[in-house]
Coordinates of C-alpha atoms and ligand atoms in Angstrom, one line a residue:
X1 CA 0.0 0.0 0.0
X2 CA 1.4 3.4 -0.9
X3 CA 1.8 6.0 1.8
X4 CA -0.8 8.7 2.3
X5 CA 0.9 11.9 1.0
X6 CA 0.1 15.5 1.8
X7 CA -2.4 17.3 -0.4
X8 CA -1.0 20.8 -1.3
X9 CA -2.2 23.5 -3.7
X10 CA -0.3 23.5 -7.0
X11 CA 1.8 26.6 -7.8
X12 CA -0.1 28.9 -10.2
X13 CA 2.4 28.5 -12.9
X14 CA 2.0 24.7 -12.9
X15 CA -1.8 25.1 -12.8
X16 CA -1.5 27.1 -16.1
X17 CA 0.6 24.3 -17.6
X18 CA -2.0 21.6 -17.0
X19 CA -4.5 20.7 -19.7
X20 CA -7.6 22.3 -18.3
X21 CA -11.2 21.8 -19.1
X22 CA -14.5 20.3 -17.8
X23 CA -14.3 16.6 -17.6
X24 CA -17.6 15.7 -15.9
X25 CA -20.1 15.0 -18.6
X26 CA -22.1 12.1 -17.3
X27 CA -22.2 9.5 -14.5
X28 CA -19.5 7.5 -16.2
X29 CA -17.1 10.4 -16.0
X30 CA -17.7 10.7 -12.3
X31 CA -17.1 7.0 -11.9
X32 CA -13.8 7.1 -13.9
X33 CA -12.4 9.9 -11.6
X34 CA -13.5 8.1 -8.4
X35 CA -12.0 4.8 -9.5
X36 CA -8.8 6.4 -10.5
X37 CA -8.5 8.0 -7.1
X38 CA -9.1 4.7 -5.4
X39 CA -6.4 3.1 -7.5
X40 CA -4.0 5.9 -6.8
X41 CA -4.6 5.4 -3.0
X42 CA -3.0 1.9 -3.3
X43 CA -6.2 0.0 -2.7
X44 CA -6.4 -3.8 -3.2
X45 CA -10.2 -3.9 -3.1
X46 CA -12.7 -1.4 -4.7
X47 CA -16.5 -1.5 -4.6
X48 CA -18.9 0.6 -6.7
X49 CA -22.5 1.1 -5.9
X50 CA -24.7 2.9 -8.4
X51 CA -28.4 3.9 -8.3
X52 CA -30.5 4.9 -11.3
X53 CA -27.7 4.5 -13.8
X54 CA -25.4 6.6 -11.6
X55 CA -27.6 9.6 -12.1
X56 CA -29.1 9.2 -8.6
X57 CA -26.0 8.0 -6.8
X58 CA -22.5 6.9 -7.4
X59 CA -20.6 5.5 -4.4
X60 CA -17.0 4.2 -4.6
X61 CA -15.4 2.6 -1.5
X62 CA -11.8 1.5 -1.3
X63 CA -9.4 0.1 1.2
X64 CA -6.5 2.5 0.3
X65 CA -4.4 4.7 2.4
X66 CA -7.2 7.2 3.2
X67 CA -7.0 11.0 3.9
X68 CA -6.1 12.5 7.2
X69 CA -9.1 14.5 8.7
X70 CA -7.3 17.9 8.6
X71 CA -6.7 17.3 4.9
X72 CA -10.2 16.4 3.9
X73 CA -11.3 19.9 2.9
X74 CA -8.2 20.2 0.7
X75 CA -9.3 17.2 -1.3
X76 CA -12.2 19.2 -2.5
X77 CA -10.1 22.3 -3.4
X78 CA -9.4 23.0 -7.0
X79 CA -5.8 22.5 -8.0
X80 CA -4.8 20.8 -4.7
X81 CA -3.2 17.4 -5.1
X82 CA -1.0 15.0 -3.3
X83 CA 0.3 13.5 -6.5
X84 CA 2.6 16.1 -8.0
X85 CA 4.1 19.3 -6.8
X86 CA 6.4 20.5 -9.6
X87 CA 6.7 20.5 -13.4
X88 CA 9.4 17.8 -13.0
X89 CA 6.9 15.5 -11.2
X90 CA 4.4 16.2 -14.0
X91 CA 6.9 15.0 -16.6
X92 CA 7.4 11.7 -14.8
X93 CA 3.9 11.2 -13.5
X94 CA 3.0 7.6 -12.7
X95 CA -0.4 8.1 -10.9
X96 CA -3.7 8.3 -12.7
X97 CA -4.5 11.7 -11.3
X98 CA -2.3 14.8 -11.1
X99 CA -4.5 17.9 -11.8
X100 CA -6.1 18.1 -8.3
X101 CA -9.3 18.9 -10.0
X102 CA -11.7 15.9 -10.2
X103 CA -13.3 16.0 -6.8
X104 CA -13.8 19.8 -7.0
X105 CA -15.3 19.5 -10.4
X106 CA -17.7 16.8 -9.2
X107 CA -18.5 18.7 -6.1
X108 CA -19.6 21.7 -8.2
X109 CA -22.3 19.7 -10.1
X110 CA -23.5 17.2 -7.5
X111 CA -23.7 16.5 -3.8
X112 CA -20.4 14.9 -2.8
X113 CA -19.6 13.5 0.6
X114 CA -16.2 12.0 1.4
X115 CA -15.6 9.6 4.3
X116 CA -12.1 8.5 5.1
X117 CA -9.9 6.8 7.6
X118 CA -6.2 6.4 7.6
X119 CA -4.4 3.5 9.4
X120 CA -3.5 5.7 12.3
X121 CA -7.0 7.2 12.9
X122 CA -9.2 5.6 15.5
X123 CA -12.3 6.1 13.4
X124 CA -13.3 7.6 10.1
X125 CA -14.1 11.2 9.4
X126 CA -16.7 12.6 7.0
X127 CA -16.6 15.9 5.1
X128 CA -18.5 17.8 2.5
X129 CA -18.4 21.4 1.2
X130 CA -21.6 22.2 3.2
X131 CA -19.8 21.6 6.5
X132 CA -17.2 23.9 8.1
X133 CA -15.2 21.0 9.5
X134 CA -15.0 17.2 9.3
X135 CA -17.3 15.1 11.5
X136 CA -16.6 11.9 13.2
X137 CA -18.0 8.9 11.4
X138 CA -17.8 5.1 11.3
X139 CA -15.8 3.1 8.7
X140 CA -12.8 1.0 8.1
X141 CA -9.4 2.1 6.7
X142 CA -9.9 3.6 3.3
X143 CA -12.1 6.1 1.6
X144 CA -15.7 6.2 0.4
X145 CA -16.8 9.0 -1.9
X146 CA -20.6 9.3 -2.3
X147 CA -22.0 11.4 -5.2
X148 CA -25.7 12.1 -5.4
X149 CA -28.0 14.1 -7.6
X150 CA -25.7 14.7 -10.4
X151 CA -26.6 17.9 -12.4
X152 CA -29.7 18.4 -10.2
X153 CA -28.8 22.1 -10.1
X154 CA -27.4 22.3 -13.6
X155 CA -30.5 21.7 -15.8
X156 CA -28.6 22.6 -18.9
X157 CA -26.3 19.6 -18.4
X158 CA -29.0 17.3 -17.1
X159 CA -30.8 17.6 -20.4
X160 CA -28.0 15.8 -22.1
X161 CA -28.2 12.7 -19.9
X162 CA -29.8 9.7 -21.5
X163 CA -32.0 7.1 -19.9
X164 CA -30.9 5.4 -16.7
X165 CA -30.1 2.2 -18.6
X166 CA -27.9 4.0 -21.2
X167 CA -26.1 5.8 -18.5
X168 CA -25.6 2.5 -16.6
X169 CA -24.1 1.0 -19.7
X170 CA -21.6 3.8 -19.9
X171 CA -20.7 3.3 -16.3
X172 CA -20.4 -0.4 -16.7
X173 CA -18.0 0.1 -19.7
X174 CA -15.9 2.5 -17.7
X175 CA -15.8 0.0 -14.8
X176 CA -14.6 -2.8 -17.2
X177 CA -12.0 -0.7 -18.9
X178 CA -10.5 0.3 -15.6
X179 CA -10.7 -3.1 -14.0
X180 CA -9.1 -4.7 -16.9
X181 CA -5.9 -2.8 -16.4
X182 CA -5.6 -3.7 -12.7
X183 CA -6.1 -7.5 -12.2
X184 CA -4.2 -7.1 -8.9
X185 CA -7.1 -5.3 -7.4
X186 CA -10.5 -6.9 -6.7
X187 CA -13.5 -5.0 -8.0
X188 CA -17.2 -5.3 -7.4
X189 CA -20.1 -3.4 -9.1
X190 CA -23.6 -3.1 -7.8
X191 CA -26.5 -1.4 -9.6
X192 CA -29.7 -0.7 -7.7
X193 CA -28.4 -2.9 -4.9
X194 CA -27.9 -5.9 -7.2
X195 CA -24.4 -7.3 -7.7
X196 CA -23.5 -7.0 -11.4
X197 CA -19.8 -7.8 -11.5
X198 CA -17.5 -9.5 -9.2
X199 CA -13.9 -9.5 -10.2
X200 CA -11.5 -11.1 -7.7
X201 CA -7.8 -10.2 -7.9
X202 CA -6.1 -12.5 -10.4
X203 CA -3.7 -12.7 -13.3
X204 CA -3.8 -10.4 -16.3
X205 CA -5.0 -13.1 -18.7
X206 CA -7.7 -14.3 -16.3
X207 CA -8.9 -10.7 -15.8
X208 CA -9.2 -10.2 -19.5
X209 CA -11.2 -13.4 -19.7
X210 CA -13.4 -12.5 -16.7
X211 CA -14.2 -9.1 -18.3
X212 CA -14.5 -10.0 -22.0
X213 CA -15.6 -13.6 -21.7
X214 CA -13.9 -17.0 -22.2
X215 CA -14.6 -17.0 -26.0
X216 CA -12.6 -13.9 -26.4
X217 CA -9.6 -15.3 -24.6
X218 CA -9.8 -18.5 -26.5
X219 CA -9.7 -16.7 -29.9
X220 CA -6.7 -14.6 -29.0
X221 CA -3.0 -15.0 -29.0
X222 CA -0.9 -13.6 -26.2
X223 CA 1.5 -10.8 -26.8
X224 CA 4.5 -10.1 -24.7
X225 CA 7.6 -8.2 -25.6
X226 CA 10.0 -6.4 -23.3
X227 CA 12.4 -3.9 -24.5
X228 CA 13.5 -2.2 -21.4
X229 CA 12.2 1.3 -22.0
X230 CA 9.1 0.0 -23.6
X231 CA 7.1 -3.2 -22.9
X232 CA 4.0 -4.5 -24.4
X233 CA 1.7 -7.3 -23.2
X234 CA -1.8 -8.5 -23.6
X235 CA -3.9 -10.4 -26.1
X236 CA -4.8 -9.9 -29.8
X237 CA -7.4 -11.7 -31.8
X238 CA -6.6 -14.2 -34.4
X239 CA -7.6 -12.8 -37.8
X240 CA -10.3 -15.5 -37.9
X241 CA -12.0 -13.8 -34.9
X242 CA -12.1 -10.3 -36.5
X243 CA -15.3 -8.4 -35.9
X244 CA -17.4 -5.9 -37.9
X245 CA -17.2 -3.4 -35.2
X246 CA -14.3 -1.8 -33.4
X247 CA -15.9 -2.5 -30.1
X248 CA -13.3 -4.8 -28.5
X249 CA -10.2 -2.6 -28.8
X250 CA -8.5 -1.7 -25.5
X251 CA -5.3 0.1 -25.4
X252 CA -3.6 1.1 -22.2
X253 CA -0.5 3.3 -21.9
X254 CA 1.0 3.0 -18.4
X255 CA -2.2 1.6 -17.1
X256 CA -4.3 4.4 -18.6
X257 CA -7.0 3.6 -21.2
X258 CA -6.3 5.8 -24.1
X259 CA -7.0 6.3 -27.8
X260 CA -3.9 6.8 -29.8
X261 CA -3.5 7.2 -33.5
X262 CA 0.1 6.0 -33.6
X263 CA -0.6 2.7 -31.9
X264 CA -3.9 2.2 -33.8
X265 CA -2.1 2.6 -37.0
X266 CA 0.7 0.2 -35.9
X267 CA -2.0 -2.4 -35.0
X268 CA -3.8 -2.0 -38.4
X269 CA -0.5 -2.4 -40.1
X270 CA 0.3 -5.6 -38.3
X271 CA -3.1 -7.0 -39.5
X272 CA -3.0 -5.5 -42.9
X273 CA -2.2 -8.7 -44.7
X274 CA -4.5 -11.0 -42.9
X275 CA -7.7 -8.9 -42.4
X276 CA -9.8 -7.8 -45.3
X277 CA -11.6 -4.5 -45.7
X278 CA -13.6 -3.3 -42.7
X279 CA -13.0 -6.2 -40.5
X280 CA -11.8 -5.1 -37.1
X281 CA -9.3 -6.9 -34.9
X282 CA -10.0 -7.2 -31.2
X283 CA -7.2 -6.6 -28.7
X284 CA -6.3 -5.7 -25.1
X285 CA -2.8 -4.2 -25.1
X286 CA -0.9 -2.8 -22.2
X287 CA 1.9 -0.6 -23.3
X288 CA 4.3 0.3 -20.5
X289 CA 6.8 3.0 -21.3
X290 CA 9.2 5.0 -19.3
X291 CA 7.0 7.9 -17.9
X292 CA 9.5 10.5 -19.1
X293 CA 9.0 9.3 -22.7
X294 CA 5.2 9.9 -22.7
X295 CA 3.2 13.0 -22.1
X296 CA -0.1 12.4 -20.3
X297 CA -0.9 16.1 -20.0
X298 CA -2.5 16.4 -23.4
X299 CA -6.2 16.2 -22.8
X300 CA -8.1 17.2 -19.6
X301 CA -9.9 13.9 -19.5
X302 CA -6.5 12.1 -20.1
X303 CA -7.9 10.2 -23.0
X304 CA -4.8 10.8 -25.1
X305 CA -1.1 10.7 -24.7
X306 CA 1.8 11.9 -26.7
X307 CA 4.9 9.8 -27.2
X308 CA 8.3 11.5 -27.4
X309 CA 9.5 8.8 -29.9
X310 CA 6.3 8.0 -31.7
X311 CA 8.2 6.3 -34.6
X312 CA 9.9 3.9 -32.3
X313 CA 6.6 3.1 -30.5
X314 CA 5.0 2.5 -33.9
X315 CA 7.6 0.1 -35.1
X316 CA 7.8 -1.7 -31.8
X317 CA 4.1 -2.3 -31.7
X318 CA 3.7 -3.3 -35.3
X319 CA 6.6 -5.7 -35.3
X320 CA 5.6 -7.3 -32.0
X321 CA 2.1 -7.9 -33.2
X322 CA 3.2 -9.1 -36.6
X323 CA 5.4 -11.7 -35.2
X324 CA 2.8 -12.8 -32.7
X325 CA 0.3 -13.2 -35.6
X326 CA 2.9 -15.1 -37.7
X327 CA 3.7 -17.4 -34.8
X328 CA 0.1 -18.1 -34.2
X329 CA -0.4 -18.8 -37.9
X330 CA 2.3 -21.4 -37.8
X331 CA 0.9 -22.9 -34.7
X332 CA -2.7 -22.9 -35.6
X333 CA -2.2 -24.0 -39.2
X334 CA 0.4 -26.6 -38.9
X335 CA -0.2 -27.9 -35.4
X336 CA -3.8 -27.2 -34.4
X337 CA -6.2 -30.0 -35.1
X338 CA -9.7 -30.3 -34.0
X339 CA -9.8 -31.3 -30.4
X340 CA -12.0 -34.4 -30.2
X341 CA -13.4 -35.4 -26.9
X342 CA -16.7 -35.9 -25.2
X343 CA -17.5 -32.2 -25.2
X344 CA -17.0 -32.0 -28.9
X345 CA -19.1 -34.8 -30.4
X346 CA -17.9 -35.9 -33.9
X347 CA -21.0 -34.7 -35.7
X348 CA -20.1 -31.1 -35.0
X349 CA -17.5 -31.4 -37.7
X350 CA -20.2 -31.4 -40.3
X351 CA -20.4 -27.7 -40.1
X352 CA -17.5 -25.5 -41.0
X353 CA -18.2 -23.1 -38.2
X354 CA -18.2 -25.7 -35.5
X355 CA -14.9 -27.2 -36.8
X356 CA -13.3 -23.7 -36.6
X357 CA -14.5 -22.9 -33.1
X358 CA -13.1 -26.1 -31.8
X359 CA -9.7 -25.4 -33.1
X360 CA -8.2 -24.7 -29.7
X361 CA -4.6 -25.3 -28.7
X362 CA -4.9 -28.2 -26.3
X363 CA -2.2 -29.5 -24.0
X364 CA -2.2 -32.9 -25.7
X365 CA -1.3 -31.3 -29.0
X366 CA 1.7 -29.6 -27.5
X367 CA 4.1 -32.3 -28.6
X368 CA 2.8 -32.4 -32.1
X369 CA 3.0 -28.6 -32.1
X370 CA 6.7 -28.8 -31.5
X371 CA 7.4 -31.3 -34.1
X372 CA 5.3 -29.4 -36.7
X373 CA 7.1 -26.3 -35.9
X374 CA 10.4 -28.0 -36.4
X375 CA 9.1 -29.4 -39.7
X376 CA 8.0 -26.0 -40.8
X377 CA 11.3 -24.5 -39.9
X378 CA 13.1 -27.4 -41.6
X379 CA 11.0 -26.9 -44.7
X380 CA 12.0 -23.3 -44.9
X381 CA 15.7 -24.2 -44.7
X382 CA 15.1 -26.8 -47.3
X383 CA 14.0 -24.2 -49.8
X384 CA 17.1 -22.2 -49.1
X385 CA 19.6 -25.0 -48.9
X386 CA 19.2 -28.1 -51.1
X387 CA 21.8 -30.0 -49.0
X388 CA 19.2 -30.6 -46.3
X389 CA 17.2 -32.5 -48.8
X390 CA 20.2 -34.7 -49.6
X391 CA 20.4 -35.7 -46.0
X392 CA 17.6 -38.1 -47.1
X393 CA 14.8 -36.8 -45.0
X394 CA 11.6 -38.7 -45.2
X395 CA 9.7 -37.2 -48.1
X396 CA 6.5 -36.8 -46.4
X397 CA 8.2 -34.8 -43.7
X398 CA 9.6 -32.4 -46.3
X399 CA 6.1 -31.8 -47.5
X400 CA 4.0 -30.7 -44.6
X401 CA 0.9 -30.4 -46.7
X402 CA 1.2 -33.9 -47.9
X403 CA -0.2 -35.3 -51.2
X404 CA -3.6 -34.8 -52.8
X405 CA -6.0 -37.8 -52.7
X406 CA -9.2 -36.3 -54.0
X407 CA -11.4 -33.3 -54.5
X408 CA -14.9 -33.2 -53.0
X409 CA -17.9 -31.2 -54.1
X410 CA -15.6 -29.0 -56.2
X411 CA -14.7 -27.1 -53.0
X412 CA -12.3 -29.1 -50.9
X413 CA -9.1 -30.9 -51.5
X414 CA -8.3 -33.9 -49.4
X415 CA -4.6 -34.6 -48.8
X416 CA -2.7 -37.1 -46.7
X417 CA 0.3 -36.0 -44.8
X418 CA 2.5 -37.6 -42.3
X419 CA 0.1 -36.9 -39.4
X420 CA -3.2 -37.7 -41.0
X421 CA -5.7 -35.9 -43.2
X422 CA -5.6 -32.4 -44.4
X423 CA -8.7 -30.6 -45.8
X424 CA -8.0 -27.5 -48.0
X425 CA -10.5 -24.9 -49.1
X426 CA -9.1 -24.6 -52.5
X427 CA -10.5 -21.2 -53.4
X428 CA -9.4 -19.6 -50.1
X429 CA -5.9 -21.2 -50.4
X430 CA -5.4 -20.2 -54.0
X431 CA -6.5 -16.7 -53.2
X432 CA -3.9 -16.4 -50.5
X433 CA -1.2 -17.7 -52.8
X434 CA -2.2 -15.3 -55.6
X435 CA -2.3 -12.4 -53.2
X436 CA 1.2 -13.1 -51.8
X437 CA 2.5 -13.4 -55.4
X438 CA 0.9 -10.2 -56.4
X439 CA 2.3 -8.5 -53.4
X440 CA 5.8 -9.7 -53.9
X441 CA 5.7 -8.8 -57.6
X442 CA 4.5 -5.3 -56.8
X443 CA 7.2 -4.9 -54.2
X444 CA 9.9 -6.0 -56.6
X445 CA 8.2 -3.9 -59.3
X446 CA 8.0 -6.8 -61.8
X447 CA 4.4 -7.5 -62.0
X448 CA 4.0 -9.3 -65.3
X449 CA 1.2 -8.1 -67.5
X450 CA -0.7 -10.0 -70.1
X451 CA -2.0 -8.2 -73.1
X452 CA -5.5 -9.3 -74.0
X453 CA -5.8 -10.9 -77.5
X454 CA -8.9 -8.9 -78.1
X455 CA -9.3 -5.7 -76.0
X456 CA -12.4 -5.9 -73.8
X457 CA -14.9 -3.1 -74.0
X458 CA -17.6 -2.8 -71.4
X459 CA -20.2 -0.5 -70.0
X460 CA -19.4 0.7 -66.5
X461 CA -21.4 3.8 -66.1
X462 CA -20.3 7.5 -66.0
X463 CA -19.1 7.4 -62.4
X464 CA -16.6 4.6 -63.1
X465 CA -15.5 6.1 -66.4
X466 CA -14.4 9.2 -64.5
X467 CA -12.5 6.9 -62.0
X468 CA -10.7 5.3 -64.9
X469 CA -9.9 8.7 -66.2
X470 CA -8.6 10.0 -62.9
X471 CA -6.7 6.9 -61.8
X472 CA -5.3 5.5 -65.1
X473 CA -1.7 5.7 -63.8
X474 CA -2.5 3.8 -60.6
X475 CA -4.5 1.3 -62.6
X476 CA -1.6 0.8 -65.0
X477 CA 0.7 0.3 -62.1
X478 CA -1.6 -2.5 -60.9
X479 CA -1.4 -4.1 -64.3
X480 CA -4.6 -2.8 -65.9
X481 CA -4.1 -0.9 -69.2
X482 CA -7.6 0.7 -69.3
X483 CA -9.0 3.9 -70.8
X484 CA -12.4 5.5 -71.3
X485 CA -13.7 5.0 -74.8
X486 CA -17.2 6.5 -74.4
X487 CA -19.2 8.4 -71.9
X488 CA -20.0 5.2 -70.1
X489 CA -17.7 2.6 -71.6
X490 CA -14.1 1.6 -71.0
X491 CA -11.6 -0.5 -73.0
X492 CA -9.3 -2.9 -71.2
X493 CA -6.1 -4.0 -73.0
X494 CA -4.1 -5.8 -70.4
X495 CA -4.4 -7.4 -67.0
X496 CA -1.9 -8.8 -64.5
X497 CA -0.8 -12.1 -65.9
X498 CA -1.5 -13.9 -62.6
X499 CA -5.2 -13.0 -63.0
X500 CA -5.6 -13.5 -66.7
X501 CA -7.5 -16.7 -66.3
X502 CA -10.2 -15.4 -64.0
X503 CA -13.4 -13.5 -64.7
X504 CA -11.8 -10.3 -66.0
X505 CA -14.8 -8.1 -66.2
X506 CA -15.9 -8.8 -62.6
X507 CA -12.3 -8.3 -61.5
X508 CA -12.2 -4.9 -63.2
X509 CA -15.5 -3.8 -61.8
X510 CA -14.5 -4.8 -58.2
X511 CA -11.2 -2.9 -58.5
X512 CA -13.0 0.2 -59.7
X513 CA -15.5 -0.2 -56.9
X514 CA -12.7 -0.4 -54.4
X515 CA -11.0 2.7 -55.8
X516 CA -14.2 4.6 -55.7
X517 CA -14.6 3.9 -52.0
X518 CA -10.9 4.6 -51.2
X519 CA -11.1 8.1 -52.7
X520 CA -7.9 10.0 -53.2
X521 CA -4.9 8.8 -55.2
X522 CA -2.7 9.1 -52.1
X523 CA -5.0 6.5 -50.5
X524 CA -4.8 4.2 -53.5
X525 CA -1.1 3.7 -52.9
X526 CA -1.7 3.3 -49.2
X527 CA -4.5 0.8 -49.8
X528 CA -2.7 -1.1 -52.4
X529 CA -2.7 -4.3 -50.5
X530 CA -6.5 -4.1 -50.1
X531 CA -6.7 -3.7 -53.9
X532 CA -4.4 -6.7 -54.4
X533 CA -6.6 -8.7 -52.0
X534 CA -9.7 -7.9 -54.1
X535 CA -7.8 -8.8 -57.2
X536 CA -6.6 -12.1 -55.8
X537 CA -10.1 -13.0 -54.8
X538 CA -11.4 -12.6 -58.3
X539 CA -8.4 -14.1 -60.0
X540 CA -8.4 -17.3 -58.0
X541 CA -9.8 -20.7 -58.7
X542 CA -13.5 -20.5 -58.0
X543 CA -15.3 -23.3 -56.3
X544 CA -16.7 -26.0 -58.6
X545 CA -13.7 -26.2 -60.8
X546 CA -12.3 -29.7 -61.2
X547 CA -8.6 -30.0 -60.6
X548 CA -6.3 -32.9 -61.6
X549 CA -4.3 -34.5 -58.9
X550 CA -1.2 -32.8 -60.3
X551 CA -2.9 -29.4 -60.1
X552 CA -3.9 -30.1 -56.5
X553 CA -0.4 -31.1 -55.6
X554 CA 1.0 -28.0 -57.2
X555 CA -1.4 -26.0 -55.1
X556 CA -0.2 -27.8 -51.9
X557 CA 3.4 -27.1 -52.8
X558 CA 2.5 -23.4 -53.4
X559 CA 0.8 -23.3 -50.0
X560 CA 4.0 -24.6 -48.3
X561 CA 6.0 -21.9 -50.0
X562 CA 3.6 -19.1 -49.3
X563 CA 3.8 -17.1 -46.1
X564 CA 0.7 -17.3 -44.0
X565 CA -1.0 -19.6 -46.4
X566 CA -3.2 -20.9 -43.7
X567 CA -5.4 -17.8 -43.7
X568 CA -7.1 -16.4 -46.8
X569 CA -7.2 -12.6 -47.3
X570 CA -10.5 -12.4 -45.5
X571 CA -9.0 -13.9 -42.4
X572 CA -10.8 -17.3 -43.0
X573 CA -8.6 -20.3 -42.5
X574 CA -7.6 -22.1 -45.7
X575 CA -7.1 -25.5 -44.3
X576 CA -7.4 -27.8 -41.3
X577 CA -5.5 -30.8 -40.1
X578 CA -7.2 -33.9 -38.7
X579 CA -4.5 -36.2 -37.2
X580 CA -4.8 -39.9 -37.1
X581 CA -5.4 -39.5 -33.3
X582 CA -8.4 -37.2 -34.0
X583 CA -9.8 -39.7 -36.5
X584 CA -9.3 -42.6 -34.1
X585 CA -11.2 -40.7 -31.5
X586 CA -14.1 -40.0 -33.9
X587 CA -14.4 -43.8 -34.4
X588 CA -13.8 -44.6 -30.7
X589 CA -10.8 -46.6 -31.8
X590 CA -8.7 -47.8 -28.9
X591 CA -11.2 -46.7 -26.3
Ligands
ATP1 N1 -10.0 7.5 -2.7 C1 -9.0 8.3 -2.2 N2 -8.2 7.8 -1.3 C2 -7.2 8.6 -0.8 N3 -7.0 9.9 -1.2 C3 -7.8 10.4 -2.1 C4 -8.9 9.6 -2.7 N4 -9.6 10.4 -3.5 C5 -9.0 11.6 -3.5 N5 -7.9 11.6 -2.7 C6 -7.0 12.8 -2.4 O1 -7.7 13.9 -2.8 C7 -6.8 14.6 -3.8 C8 -7.7 15.3 -4.8 O2 -8.4 14.3 -5.6 P1 -8.7 14.7 -7.1 O3 -9.2 13.5 -7.8 O4 -9.6 15.9 -7.0 O5 -7.3 15.2 -7.7 P2 -6.1 14.3 -8.2 O6 -6.5 12.9 -8.2 O7 -4.9 14.7 -7.4 O8 -6.0 14.8 -9.7 P3 -7.0 14.6 -10.9 O9 -7.9 15.9 -10.9 O10 -6.2 14.6 -12.1 O11 -7.8 13.5 -10.6 C9 -5.9 13.6 -4.3 O12 -4.7 14.2 -4.8 C10 -5.7 12.7 -3.1 O13 -4.7 13.1 -2.3
MG2 MG1 -8.2 12.2 -9.2

């Protein structure tokens, strides 16, 4: 428990250097301030009691160091704080609070009463701004702040409050965000006397799972990278678990929940190759950085920070996440197999979705994990160094994807490898391969282009004609030699050779569609990979095409050589492995 420090008024000059502004907008903002104070007091247990969505009452009790009775009135003074006393302190601030403003701001728009007892006091003391001095009261060590009738006397503000249930939802989100960052503290939340959340102190991973649910934790991969001055830990979703909404994105900098453009961009970049379009990754990330390298005094509500070395932060975050995603791709693709046991009856494998959701990394697969990882690594070396091959390795070991046996329903390829059966979604797999090839070709600036024997002319409408007009250079760069030849028609003379066998008209239309949503030409460059993903999707083998065994084997070899070939560009998996052990379990063999 941290020691109770003395609350003192901040010097005027420092006051003027602190980001000022009103921070109390709604019950959730009161709750945030009170929870942060309870955390700063070194509490190990915090309890929140709300009435009427927090509009009627917000009460936060903690078991922290408390406030001495003679200091209670200072806690309600504007610009009086125990957390910093100089500009130097502000530059290294480690506490959540530092402005000495929150309680005063709350007190000016509601009825606030504070009851506190330090370890050395014989009983608690209570104070509010309507009293001239503190009064004796009952209570254990710690502090309770009771806030009632928010905005009762500020009708202009009250008007902006929503229904009790909406305000409660905001409070509950605030509670979750704050609790997630402090698994070492136990938190409880009551609404209208009913217990809503009970979060005992635990580990970081368990707290994330307690707050966001077990499914979330199961679909995520852990992230942990320490670099001395900057450390990152937490969980990020596998691309297969991406969402349509950005509602599960939690970023903390030094324990503070913030929104930050640098880090958001770094995260998007890490997912760029495995998430399509508007799909959103989910993450809980704790970035810990030397306090002197980050400025928290940017926004009065402390929602934002400023990094001294934002370039370094960007590259650290994006590299760490990228390698976590690659690692998980190796593990989930090459080692994860459906876990078959009594909780997962065999019939669930009939549905694609069920098969996916049961792809969890189990302890029993840990050994096969390891060997697969080795094979994968060995296979990589093999491609670089032919000598490894001469060391007479078992052929099936050198070909992790095994050999094609058959194609079913024109959709899936079945292959046998050393460990059992592999099922490949051929369209998704091919799409991934084409995408990687296009990307490499673009990077190396040698995208080969195929001239069309007969130029194609088609009607696209005036809007797309103007896009062709405006972006003809960018299109040429992507391999499309296309120009307007009428008010609503365009003529296409060449396409990227890799895509020449697909449905060219649909391909062209989708690329134009993408460009029209992307907007400016600066963006077209930035979003090039998304365009390549669209192109790959339309240039790949469609379902219902019959392949020969040789063609299927060629696809399997291509998959082995393609980075991240286990996920298609939309984040869907491209293949799954059923080991002999899984198959045995399905048939109750050896049970
Ligand atoms: N729960 C608590 N336990 C112990 N001390 C508290 C508690 N809440 C407030 N205090 C004391 O009251 C002071 C004023 O709190 P207040 O929230 O107004 O300002 P702050 O936390 O210092 O800065 P900020 O305005 O940025 O939150 C704190 O500096 C702290 O010393
Ligand atoms: Mg505070």
